[in-house]
């Protein structure tokens, strides 16, 4: 060898080889980031915000329950182990796709009590008092979750309801806190003590630590009443008495009649197409489905910009401009269809969406003050949690549920062990006055007795060429719509695995305030600068956007879970 190294021919060949290697590496670009799949399951999967809830769901699937059965069990389990958002005192939306392709959308959103009125959160000068719609008894809408679970079960469930509720009763008799939860409990304790009128389980300790055991006997008892008496176990009798007594002690307005009259409603799902994909999502009173379809249509008009790549200047600019227009529409046109004629067909009309993007310039940001809501043709709206489920037969459930803010209105119903929502803040308390997510609204989302407040929750199911492809959704208030939208794009346009698509950094624009909110490391410095040069403004603070839990059906039929690393989220399956 040593001899050869002095040979000029050898030197020529080796240096040529090294040069080629160098050139080859330069063409390849930067060293590729290691790719990461989520949990893979052969047949069935649950992805939720809490490992114990995911386990409960997976066990129901293993013993032959279908996706709806598992969803019901997970909803009740989250009400115990994830009280920051999981609930029986709140509401939500369930989107179902059965293995035969049929689609269902269940609305169990909270309602304004009968004594609510449009000006209930205004002071004498007519100014909105935001604390009134966010904290304490007046902030609560009539809960829909228990009615929703029974409505789902009546139509699509398989296993007996008591088998779906029992795991949550067992959990209420003792479960252990994760580290993130312990910190969250400690932070929330004082406010919950301030707004609840009776001692709560949060006060069992001053400082909570990982591994601490929570026993919530009052909640176990409430869940037992629901198990044994069905809907009446919550909306009538002992539990209803406790809710109404809590309202009377704390100055709330919810009555026995409000509770007794509550009903969940099946809606027609919002269904749209994007390339070879068909998307099934939630109808009003969520704005999510309509907004998602509008966004996909608008970015689909400019495939070249999208093709520039994930978080490139061109694709980000396009996405922001679409989001700006869609949120302007949301503020004016979206509300509860039972009270306001939401122009669904007009908002989704391709010609309307084409016109809406006609002033999109690839090299200039638009000013939100000159983007007004569009005028679609009239044909005759921090904590929430989402879970995604696919059962062994291929039925799918996408369910987002909430008490709105973290720990809702901070009121634990005395003796009943569960928190109430502060969903009334999702109404527009006064035209143009932002709610806790900075969203504004007007007539379409004004408060009326019995009306449902506008939501952004976007539980969605995607098909590819007619087959189940993805189940996806997230919490995040106003950022829900954009997080679901960007996760879908990450998979469809940027070929990410499910886990990568969920973990990838996100950004958000909601028309007003006119700025791009972003997560840490969402953009390369150069990209951000280039976007600023064409007129975009970035929020100075970065924060987590959304907590997406999703499942992808792989080409070989196996399932990949995407459990958001931003929380304790976990996938379980078999
Ligand atoms: O329905 C809505 O749009 C809101 N109440 C959701 C609240 C939420 O996602 C808070 N979570 N981070």
Coordinates of C-alpha atoms and ligand atoms in Angstrom, one line a residue:
X1 CA 0.0 0.0 0.0
X2 CA 2.7 2.4 1.0
X3 CA 4.3 1.7 -2.3
X4 CA 1.2 2.5 -4.3
X5 CA 0.7 5.8 -2.6
X6 CA 3.7 7.0 -4.3
X7 CA 2.4 5.9 -7.7
X8 CA 1.1 9.0 -9.6
X9 CA -1.6 7.0 -11.3
X10 CA -2.9 5.8 -7.9
X11 CA -2.8 9.4 -6.6
X12 CA -4.8 10.5 -9.6
X13 CA -7.4 7.8 -9.2
X14 CA -7.8 8.3 -5.4
X15 CA -8.1 12.1 -5.5
X16 CA -10.6 11.8 -8.4
X17 CA -12.6 9.4 -6.3
X18 CA -12.5 11.7 -3.3
X19 CA -13.6 14.7 -5.5
X20 CA -16.5 12.6 -6.8
X21 CA -17.6 11.7 -3.3
X22 CA -17.4 15.3 -2.3
X23 CA -19.5 16.4 -5.3
X24 CA -22.0 13.7 -4.7
X25 CA -22.5 14.7 -1.1
X26 CA -22.8 18.4 -2.1
X27 CA -25.7 17.5 -4.6
X28 CA -27.5 15.5 -1.9
X29 CA -27.8 18.7 0.1
X30 CA -27.7 18.8 3.9
X31 CA -27.6 15.5 5.8
X32 CA -31.2 14.4 5.9
X33 CA -32.9 14.6 9.3
X34 CA -33.6 11.2 10.8
X35 CA -37.2 10.2 9.9
X36 CA -39.5 9.1 12.7
X37 CA -42.6 6.9 12.6
X38 CA -45.1 6.8 15.4
X39 CA -46.5 3.7 17.0
X40 CA -47.4 1.1 14.4
X41 CA -50.4 -1.2 15.0
X42 CA -51.7 -4.1 12.8
X43 CA -55.4 -3.6 13.3
X44 CA -56.8 -1.0 15.7
X45 CA -55.6 2.2 17.4
X46 CA -56.5 5.0 19.8
X47 CA -54.5 8.2 20.1
X48 CA -55.5 10.5 22.9
X49 CA -54.1 13.2 25.3
X50 CA -53.5 10.7 28.1
X51 CA -51.9 7.3 28.2
X52 CA -54.5 5.9 30.7
X53 CA -57.4 7.0 28.4
X54 CA -55.7 5.5 25.3
X55 CA -55.3 2.2 27.2
X56 CA -59.0 2.2 28.2
X57 CA -60.0 2.7 24.5
X58 CA -57.6 0.1 23.2
X59 CA -59.0 -2.5 25.7
X60 CA -62.5 -1.8 24.5
X61 CA -61.4 -2.3 20.9
X62 CA -59.6 -5.6 21.9
X63 CA -62.8 -7.0 23.5
X64 CA -64.7 -6.4 20.3
X65 CA -66.1 -2.9 20.8
X66 CA -66.3 -0.7 17.7
X67 CA -64.7 2.7 17.3
X68 CA -67.8 4.5 18.7
X69 CA -67.7 2.3 21.8
X70 CA -64.0 3.1 22.3
X71 CA -64.7 6.8 21.8
X72 CA -67.4 6.8 24.5
X73 CA -65.1 5.0 27.0
X74 CA -62.2 7.4 26.2
X75 CA -64.5 10.4 26.6
X76 CA -65.5 9.3 30.1
X77 CA -61.9 8.2 31.0
X78 CA -60.6 11.6 30.0
X79 CA -63.2 13.3 32.2
X80 CA -61.4 11.6 35.1
X81 CA -57.7 11.6 34.2
X82 CA -57.5 14.8 32.2
X83 CA -59.8 17.3 33.9
X84 CA -58.1 20.3 32.3
X85 CA -60.1 19.5 29.2
X86 CA -61.7 16.0 29.4
X87 CA -65.2 16.4 30.7
X88 CA -68.7 15.5 31.5
X89 CA -69.3 19.2 32.2
X90 CA -68.6 20.4 28.6
X91 CA -69.3 19.5 25.1
X92 CA -67.9 18.6 21.7
X93 CA -68.2 17.0 18.3
X94 CA -67.9 13.5 17.0
X95 CA -67.2 12.7 13.4
X96 CA -67.6 9.1 12.4
X97 CA -66.8 7.2 9.2
X98 CA -68.1 3.7 9.1
X99 CA -66.2 1.0 7.2
X100 CA -68.8 1.2 4.4
X101 CA -67.9 4.9 3.9
X102 CA -71.0 6.4 5.5
X103 CA -70.3 9.6 7.4
X104 CA -72.0 11.0 10.6
X105 CA -71.4 14.2 12.6
X106 CA -72.7 14.5 16.1
X107 CA -73.1 17.9 17.8
X108 CA -73.0 17.8 21.6
X109 CA -71.9 21.4 21.9
X110 CA -73.1 23.3 25.0
X111 CA -76.1 25.6 24.8
X112 CA -76.8 29.0 26.3
X113 CA -79.2 28.7 29.2
X114 CA -82.8 29.9 28.7
X115 CA -82.1 32.9 30.9
X116 CA -79.1 34.1 28.8
X117 CA -79.3 37.3 26.9
X118 CA -77.3 39.0 24.2
X119 CA -76.0 41.7 26.6
X120 CA -75.3 39.6 29.7
X121 CA -71.6 40.2 29.7
X122 CA -71.8 44.0 29.2
X123 CA -71.4 46.5 32.0
X124 CA -73.6 49.6 32.5
X125 CA -71.6 51.5 29.8
X126 CA -72.1 48.7 27.4
X127 CA -68.5 47.5 27.6
X128 CA -67.8 43.7 27.5
X129 CA -66.5 42.4 30.8
X130 CA -64.5 39.4 29.7
X131 CA -64.1 37.8 33.2
X132 CA -67.8 37.3 33.4
X133 CA -67.8 35.0 30.3
X134 CA -64.6 33.2 31.3
X135 CA -64.6 32.6 35.1
X136 CA -67.3 31.3 37.5
X137 CA -70.9 30.3 37.3
X138 CA -72.2 32.7 34.6
X139 CA -69.6 31.5 32.1
X140 CA -71.1 27.9 31.9
X141 CA -73.2 26.7 29.0
X142 CA -75.5 23.7 29.5
X143 CA -73.2 20.7 29.2
X144 CA -73.7 18.3 26.2
X145 CA -71.1 15.5 26.7
X146 CA -73.2 13.0 28.5
X147 CA -76.2 13.4 26.1
X148 CA -73.7 13.1 23.2
X149 CA -72.2 9.8 24.4
X150 CA -75.7 8.3 24.8
X151 CA -76.9 9.6 21.4
X152 CA -73.7 8.1 19.8
X153 CA -74.3 4.8 21.6
X154 CA -78.0 4.6 20.7
X155 CA -77.2 4.9 17.0
X156 CA -73.8 3.4 16.5
X157 CA -72.6 1.6 19.7
X158 CA -72.2 -2.1 20.1
X159 CA -71.1 -3.1 23.6
X160 CA -73.4 -2.3 26.6
X161 CA -73.0 1.3 27.9
X162 CA -72.2 0.1 31.5
X163 CA -69.1 -1.6 30.1
X164 CA -68.0 1.7 28.5
X165 CA -68.5 3.8 31.6
X166 CA -67.1 1.3 34.2
X167 CA -63.4 1.9 33.4
X168 CA -63.8 5.6 34.2
X169 CA -65.4 4.8 37.5
X170 CA -62.5 2.6 38.3
X171 CA -60.0 5.3 37.4
X172 CA -61.9 7.9 39.6
X173 CA -61.2 5.6 42.6
X174 CA -57.5 6.2 42.1
X175 CA -55.0 7.0 39.4
X176 CA -51.5 8.6 39.3
X177 CA -50.6 12.0 38.0
X178 CA -48.0 12.5 35.3
X179 CA -45.4 15.2 35.7
X180 CA -47.0 17.7 33.4
X181 CA -50.4 17.2 35.1
X182 CA -48.9 17.6 38.6
X183 CA -47.5 21.0 37.5
X184 CA -50.9 21.9 35.9
X185 CA -52.9 21.0 39.0
X186 CA -50.6 23.0 41.2
X187 CA -51.0 26.1 38.9
X188 CA -54.8 25.7 38.7
X189 CA -55.5 25.0 42.4
X190 CA -55.8 28.6 43.6
X191 CA -58.2 29.7 40.9
X192 CA -60.4 26.6 41.3
X193 CA -60.5 27.3 45.1
X194 CA -61.5 30.9 44.4
X195 CA -64.4 30.1 42.0
X196 CA -65.7 26.8 43.4
X197 CA -68.1 27.2 46.4
X198 CA -67.2 23.9 48.1
X199 CA -63.9 22.1 48.8
X200 CA -62.6 20.2 45.7
X201 CA -60.2 17.3 45.0
X202 CA -57.6 19.8 43.8
X203 CA -57.2 21.0 47.3
X204 CA -56.2 17.7 48.7
X205 CA -52.6 18.9 48.4
X206 CA -50.8 22.3 48.1
X207 CA -48.2 21.1 45.6
X208 CA -48.8 18.2 43.4
X209 CA -46.0 15.9 42.2
X210 CA -45.6 13.2 39.5
X211 CA -46.9 9.9 40.9
X212 CA -49.4 11.5 43.4
X213 CA -52.6 9.5 43.6
X214 CA -55.9 11.2 42.9
X215 CA -59.0 9.8 44.4
X216 CA -62.2 11.6 43.3
X217 CA -65.0 9.7 45.0
X218 CA -67.6 12.3 44.2
X219 CA -66.9 11.9 40.5
X220 CA -67.0 8.1 40.8
X221 CA -70.4 8.5 42.3
X222 CA -71.6 10.8 39.5
X223 CA -70.4 8.4 36.9
X224 CA -72.1 5.5 38.7
X225 CA -75.4 7.4 38.5
X226 CA -74.8 7.9 34.8
X227 CA -74.0 4.2 34.3
X228 CA -77.1 3.1 36.2
X229 CA -79.6 5.8 35.1
X230 CA -78.4 6.8 31.6
X231 CA -78.9 10.4 30.5
X232 CA -81.2 11.0 33.5
X233 CA -78.3 10.2 35.8
X234 CA -76.8 13.5 34.7
X235 CA -79.6 15.8 33.5
X236 CA -82.1 14.8 36.2
X237 CA -82.1 13.7 39.8
X238 CA -79.2 14.0 42.2
X239 CA -76.6 15.3 39.7
X240 CA -79.0 17.9 38.2
X241 CA -79.8 19.0 41.8
X242 CA -76.1 19.4 42.5
X243 CA -75.5 21.5 39.4
X244 CA -78.5 23.8 40.1
X245 CA -77.5 24.1 43.8
X246 CA -74.0 25.1 42.6
X247 CA -75.5 27.7 40.3
X248 CA -77.6 29.1 43.1
X249 CA -74.6 29.4 45.5
X250 CA -72.4 31.0 42.8
X251 CA -74.9 33.3 41.0
X252 CA -75.3 31.3 37.8
X253 CA -78.4 31.0 35.7
X254 CA -78.6 27.3 34.6
X255 CA -81.9 25.6 35.7
X256 CA -83.3 22.1 36.0
X257 CA -85.2 22.8 32.7
X258 CA -82.1 23.8 30.9
X259 CA -80.6 20.5 31.8
X260 CA -83.6 18.4 31.2
X261 CA -84.2 20.0 27.7
X262 CA -80.6 19.5 26.5
X263 CA -80.3 17.2 23.4
X264 CA -77.4 16.2 21.2
X265 CA -78.1 16.6 17.4
X266 CA -76.9 14.7 14.4
X267 CA -75.8 17.1 11.7
X268 CA -74.9 16.6 8.1
X269 CA -71.1 16.4 8.0
X270 CA -69.3 18.9 5.9
X271 CA -67.6 16.9 3.1
X272 CA -65.2 18.3 0.5
X273 CA -62.5 17.2 -1.9
X274 CA -58.8 18.0 -2.3
X275 CA -57.0 16.2 -5.1
X276 CA -57.6 12.5 -4.6
X277 CA -58.7 13.0 -1.1
X278 CA -62.2 13.4 0.4
X279 CA -62.4 15.1 3.8
X280 CA -65.3 14.6 6.3
X281 CA -65.5 17.2 9.0
X282 CA -67.8 19.0 11.4
X283 CA -70.7 21.2 10.4
X284 CA -71.8 24.4 12.3
X285 CA -72.0 25.2 15.2
X286 CA -68.4 24.5 14.5
X287 CA -66.6 26.7 11.9
X288 CA -64.0 24.0 11.5
X289 CA -65.3 21.9 8.7
X290 CA -66.2 24.9 6.5
X291 CA -63.0 26.7 7.2
X292 CA -60.9 23.6 6.5
X293 CA -62.6 23.1 3.1
X294 CA -62.1 26.8 2.2
X295 CA -58.4 26.6 3.1
X296 CA -57.8 23.5 1.1
X297 CA -59.6 24.9 -1.9
X298 CA -57.7 28.3 -1.7
X299 CA -54.2 26.7 -1.5
X300 CA -55.1 24.2 -4.1
X301 CA -55.5 27.1 -6.5
X302 CA -51.7 27.7 -6.3
X303 CA -50.0 24.3 -6.5
X304 CA -46.7 25.9 -7.6
X305 CA -46.4 27.9 -4.3
X306 CA -47.2 24.8 -2.3
X307 CA -44.6 22.8 -4.2
X308 CA -41.9 25.2 -3.0
X309 CA -41.8 23.1 0.2
X310 CA -42.6 22.9 3.8
X311 CA -42.4 26.3 5.5
X312 CA -40.8 27.9 2.4
X313 CA -41.5 31.6 1.7
X314 CA -43.9 30.9 -1.1
X315 CA -46.0 28.2 0.7
X316 CA -46.1 30.1 4.0
X317 CA -47.2 33.3 2.2
X318 CA -49.9 31.4 0.4
X319 CA -51.2 29.6 3.5
X320 CA -51.2 32.9 5.6
X321 CA -53.2 34.7 2.9
X322 CA -55.7 31.9 2.7
X323 CA -56.1 31.8 6.5
X324 CA -56.5 35.6 6.6
X325 CA -59.5 35.4 4.2
X326 CA -61.1 32.4 5.8
X327 CA -61.0 33.8 9.4
X328 CA -62.6 37.1 8.1
X329 CA -65.5 35.0 6.7
X330 CA -65.7 33.0 10.0
X331 CA -66.2 36.3 12.0
X332 CA -69.1 37.3 9.9
X333 CA -70.9 34.3 8.6
X334 CA -70.5 31.4 11.1
X335 CA -72.8 30.6 14.0
X336 CA -75.4 28.1 15.1
X337 CA -77.5 27.1 12.1
X338 CA -80.5 26.6 14.3
X339 CA -80.6 30.4 14.9
X340 CA -78.7 31.9 12.0
X341 CA -78.8 31.1 8.2
X342 CA -75.1 30.1 7.7
X343 CA -74.5 30.3 3.9
X344 CA -72.7 27.0 3.8
X345 CA -73.1 26.4 0.0
X346 CA -72.1 29.9 -0.8
X347 CA -69.0 29.8 1.5
X348 CA -67.9 26.5 -0.2
X349 CA -68.8 27.5 -3.8
X350 CA -65.6 27.1 -5.9
X351 CA -66.4 30.3 -7.8
X352 CA -66.7 32.2 -4.6
X353 CA -63.4 30.8 -3.3
X354 CA -61.7 31.7 -6.6
X355 CA -63.0 35.3 -6.3
X356 CA -61.9 35.4 -2.7
X357 CA -58.3 34.7 -3.7
X358 CA -58.4 36.9 -6.8
X359 CA -56.4 39.7 -5.0
X360 CA -53.7 37.3 -3.8
X361 CA -50.4 38.5 -4.9
X362 CA -47.5 36.1 -4.7
X363 CA -45.1 38.9 -3.7
X364 CA -47.1 41.1 -1.2
X365 CA -48.9 40.4 2.1
X366 CA -52.5 41.8 2.2
X367 CA -53.5 44.2 5.0
X368 CA -56.2 42.6 7.2
X369 CA -58.0 45.9 7.3
X370 CA -58.7 45.8 3.6
X371 CA -59.8 42.2 3.7
X372 CA -63.5 42.3 4.7
X373 CA -65.6 39.2 5.0
X374 CA -66.7 38.0 1.6
X375 CA -70.3 38.1 0.4
X376 CA -71.1 34.5 -0.4
X377 CA -74.4 33.7 -2.1
X378 CA -77.0 33.0 0.4
X379 CA -78.6 29.6 0.0
X380 CA -82.2 28.8 1.1
X381 CA -66.9 30.0 15.8
X382 CA -56.8 27.2 26.9
X383 CA -57.9 23.7 26.7
X384 CA -59.7 21.2 24.7
X385 CA -58.8 17.7 23.8
X386 CA -59.0 15.5 20.7
X387 CA -58.7 11.8 20.2
X388 CA -58.6 9.6 17.0
X389 CA -59.7 6.0 16.9
X390 CA -59.8 3.2 14.2
X391 CA -61.2 -0.1 15.1
X392 CA -60.3 -3.6 13.8
X393 CA -63.0 -3.4 11.2
X394 CA -62.0 -0.1 9.8
X395 CA -64.6 2.2 11.4
X396 CA -63.2 5.5 12.5
X397 CA -64.0 8.2 15.0
X398 CA -62.6 11.7 15.3
X399 CA -63.7 13.4 18.5
X400 CA -62.9 16.8 19.9
X401 CA -64.3 17.7 23.3
X402 CA -63.8 20.8 25.6
X403 CA -64.7 22.8 28.6
X404 CA -63.1 25.7 26.7
X405 CA -60.4 27.2 28.9
X406 CA -58.1 25.0 31.0
X407 CA -60.3 23.6 33.8
X408 CA -63.3 25.5 32.2
X409 CA -64.9 28.1 34.4
X410 CA -62.9 26.8 37.4
X411 CA -66.0 25.7 39.2
X412 CA -66.2 22.1 40.5
X413 CA -69.8 21.2 41.0
X414 CA -70.2 20.8 44.8
X415 CA -70.4 17.1 45.7
X416 CA -70.3 15.9 42.1
X417 CA -66.6 16.1 41.4
X418 CA -66.5 17.6 37.9
X419 CA -65.7 21.0 36.4
X420 CA -68.1 23.1 34.4
X421 CA -67.2 24.7 31.1
X422 CA -66.7 28.4 30.3
X423 CA -68.0 27.9 26.8
X424 CA -70.2 31.1 26.9
X425 CA -67.0 33.0 26.0
X426 CA -67.1 31.5 22.5
X427 CA -70.1 33.6 21.8
X428 CA -69.5 37.2 20.5
X429 CA -70.3 39.2 23.7
X430 CA -70.3 42.4 21.6
X431 CA -69.7 42.8 17.9
X432 CA -66.0 43.3 17.3
X433 CA -64.8 42.6 20.8
X434 CA -62.4 39.7 20.8
X435 CA -62.9 36.5 22.9
X436 CA -60.2 34.7 24.8
X437 CA -58.7 33.5 21.5
X438 CA -58.7 37.0 20.0
X439 CA -61.6 35.9 17.7
X440 CA -64.2 38.4 16.8
X441 CA -67.8 37.9 15.7
X442 CA -71.1 39.6 15.2
X443 CA -74.8 38.9 14.7
X444 CA -74.3 35.3 13.5
X445 CA -72.7 34.4 16.9
X446 CA -74.6 36.7 19.2
X447 CA -75.9 35.2 22.5
X448 CA -79.5 33.9 22.4
X449 CA -81.3 31.5 24.8
X450 CA -80.8 27.9 23.8
X451 CA -78.3 28.8 21.0
X452 CA -75.0 27.0 20.6
X453 CA -71.8 29.1 20.6
X454 CA -69.6 29.0 17.6
X455 CA -66.6 26.6 17.7
X456 CA -63.4 26.1 15.9
X457 CA -63.2 22.4 16.7
X458 CA -62.3 20.4 13.6
X459 CA -62.5 16.7 14.1
X460 CA -61.9 15.3 10.6
X461 CA -61.5 12.1 8.7
X462 CA -59.7 11.9 5.3
X463 CA -60.2 9.3 2.6
X464 CA -57.8 8.6 -0.3
X465 CA -59.4 7.2 -3.4
X466 CA -62.4 6.1 -1.4
X467 CA -60.5 4.4 1.4
X468 CA -59.9 5.5 4.9
X469 CA -56.6 7.4 5.0
X470 CA -56.4 9.6 8.1
X471 CA -58.2 10.5 11.4
X472 CA -57.1 13.9 12.7
X473 CA -58.0 16.7 15.1
X474 CA -56.6 19.0 17.9
X475 CA -57.3 21.4 20.7
X476 CA -56.0 25.0 20.4
X477 CA -58.9 27.4 20.3
X478 CA -58.7 29.6 17.2
X479 CA -55.5 27.7 16.0
X480 CA -57.4 24.4 15.8
X481 CA -58.5 24.9 12.1
X482 CA -55.0 25.9 11.0
X483 CA -53.3 23.1 12.9
X484 CA -55.6 20.4 11.3
X485 CA -55.1 22.0 7.9
X486 CA -51.3 22.1 8.2
X487 CA -51.1 18.5 9.5
X488 CA -53.1 17.3 6.5
X489 CA -50.8 19.3 4.1
X490 CA -47.7 17.9 5.9
X491 CA -48.8 14.4 4.9
X492 CA -50.4 15.0 1.5
X493 CA -48.0 17.7 0.2
X494 CA -44.8 17.1 2.1
X495 CA -44.8 13.3 2.4
X496 CA -44.3 13.3 6.1
X497 CA -45.0 10.3 8.3
X498 CA -47.9 10.7 10.7
X499 CA -45.7 11.3 13.7
X500 CA -43.6 13.8 11.8
X501 CA -46.6 15.7 10.6
X502 CA -47.9 16.0 14.1
X503 CA -44.6 17.0 15.6
X504 CA -43.6 19.5 12.9
X505 CA -43.7 23.1 14.0
X506 CA -46.8 25.1 13.1
X507 CA -47.8 28.7 12.4
X508 CA -51.1 30.5 12.5
X509 CA -52.9 33.6 11.1
X510 CA -56.5 34.4 12.0
X511 CA -57.1 37.7 10.1
X512 CA -57.1 39.7 13.2
X513 CA -54.8 40.5 14.9
X514 CA -52.9 40.8 11.7
X515 CA -49.8 38.8 12.6
X516 CA -48.3 35.4 12.1
X517 CA -48.2 33.4 15.4
X518 CA -45.6 30.8 15.4
X519 CA -43.9 28.0 17.3
X520 CA -40.2 28.0 18.3
X521 CA -38.0 27.1 15.3
X522 CA -41.0 27.2 12.9
X523 CA -39.0 29.1 10.2
X524 CA -35.4 29.5 9.1
X525 CA -34.2 33.0 9.8
X526 CA -33.9 33.7 6.1
X527 CA -37.5 32.6 5.4
X528 CA -38.9 34.8 8.2
X529 CA -36.9 37.8 6.9
X530 CA -38.1 37.3 3.4
X531 CA -41.7 37.1 4.6
X532 CA -41.2 40.3 6.6
X533 CA -39.9 42.0 3.5
X534 CA -43.1 41.3 1.6
X535 CA -45.2 42.7 4.4
X536 CA -45.9 40.0 6.9
X537 CA -45.7 40.7 10.6
X538 CA -44.7 38.0 13.2
X539 CA -45.7 37.7 16.8
X540 CA -42.8 38.4 19.1
X541 CA -43.6 35.5 21.3
X542 CA -43.5 31.8 20.3
X543 CA -45.8 29.3 21.9
X544 CA -47.1 25.8 21.4
X545 CA -49.8 25.7 18.7
X546 CA -52.3 22.8 19.0
X547 CA -51.8 19.2 20.2
X548 CA -52.7 17.0 17.3
X549 CA -53.6 13.4 17.8
X550 CA -54.0 11.5 14.5
X551 CA -53.9 8.1 12.8
X552 CA -52.7 7.3 9.3
X553 CA -53.6 4.2 7.4
X554 CA -50.4 3.0 5.7
X555 CA -50.3 1.4 2.2
X556 CA -50.0 -2.1 3.7
X557 CA -53.1 -1.5 5.8
X558 CA -51.2 -1.0 9.1
X559 CA -51.9 2.0 11.3
X560 CA -49.4 4.7 12.3
X561 CA -50.2 6.8 15.3
X562 CA -49.2 10.5 15.5
X563 CA -49.2 11.4 19.2
X564 CA -48.3 15.0 19.8
X565 CA -45.0 15.3 21.7
X566 CA -46.2 18.7 23.0
X567 CA -48.1 16.9 25.7
X568 CA -48.4 13.5 27.4
X569 CA -50.3 12.2 24.3
X570 CA -50.0 8.6 23.5
X571 CA -51.0 5.9 21.0
X572 CA -52.2 2.4 22.0
X573 CA -53.1 -0.3 19.6
X574 CA -52.8 -3.9 18.5
Ligands
LIG1 O1 -64.9 25.4 20.6 C1 -63.9 26.1 20.5 O2 -63.5 26.5 19.4 C2 -63.1 26.4 21.7 N1 -64.0 26.4 22.9 C3 -62.0 25.5 21.9 C4 -61.1 25.7 23.1 C5 -59.8 25.2 23.0 O3 -59.4 24.5 22.1 C6 -58.9 25.5 24.1 N2 -57.7 24.6 24.0 N3 -56.6 24.8 23.9

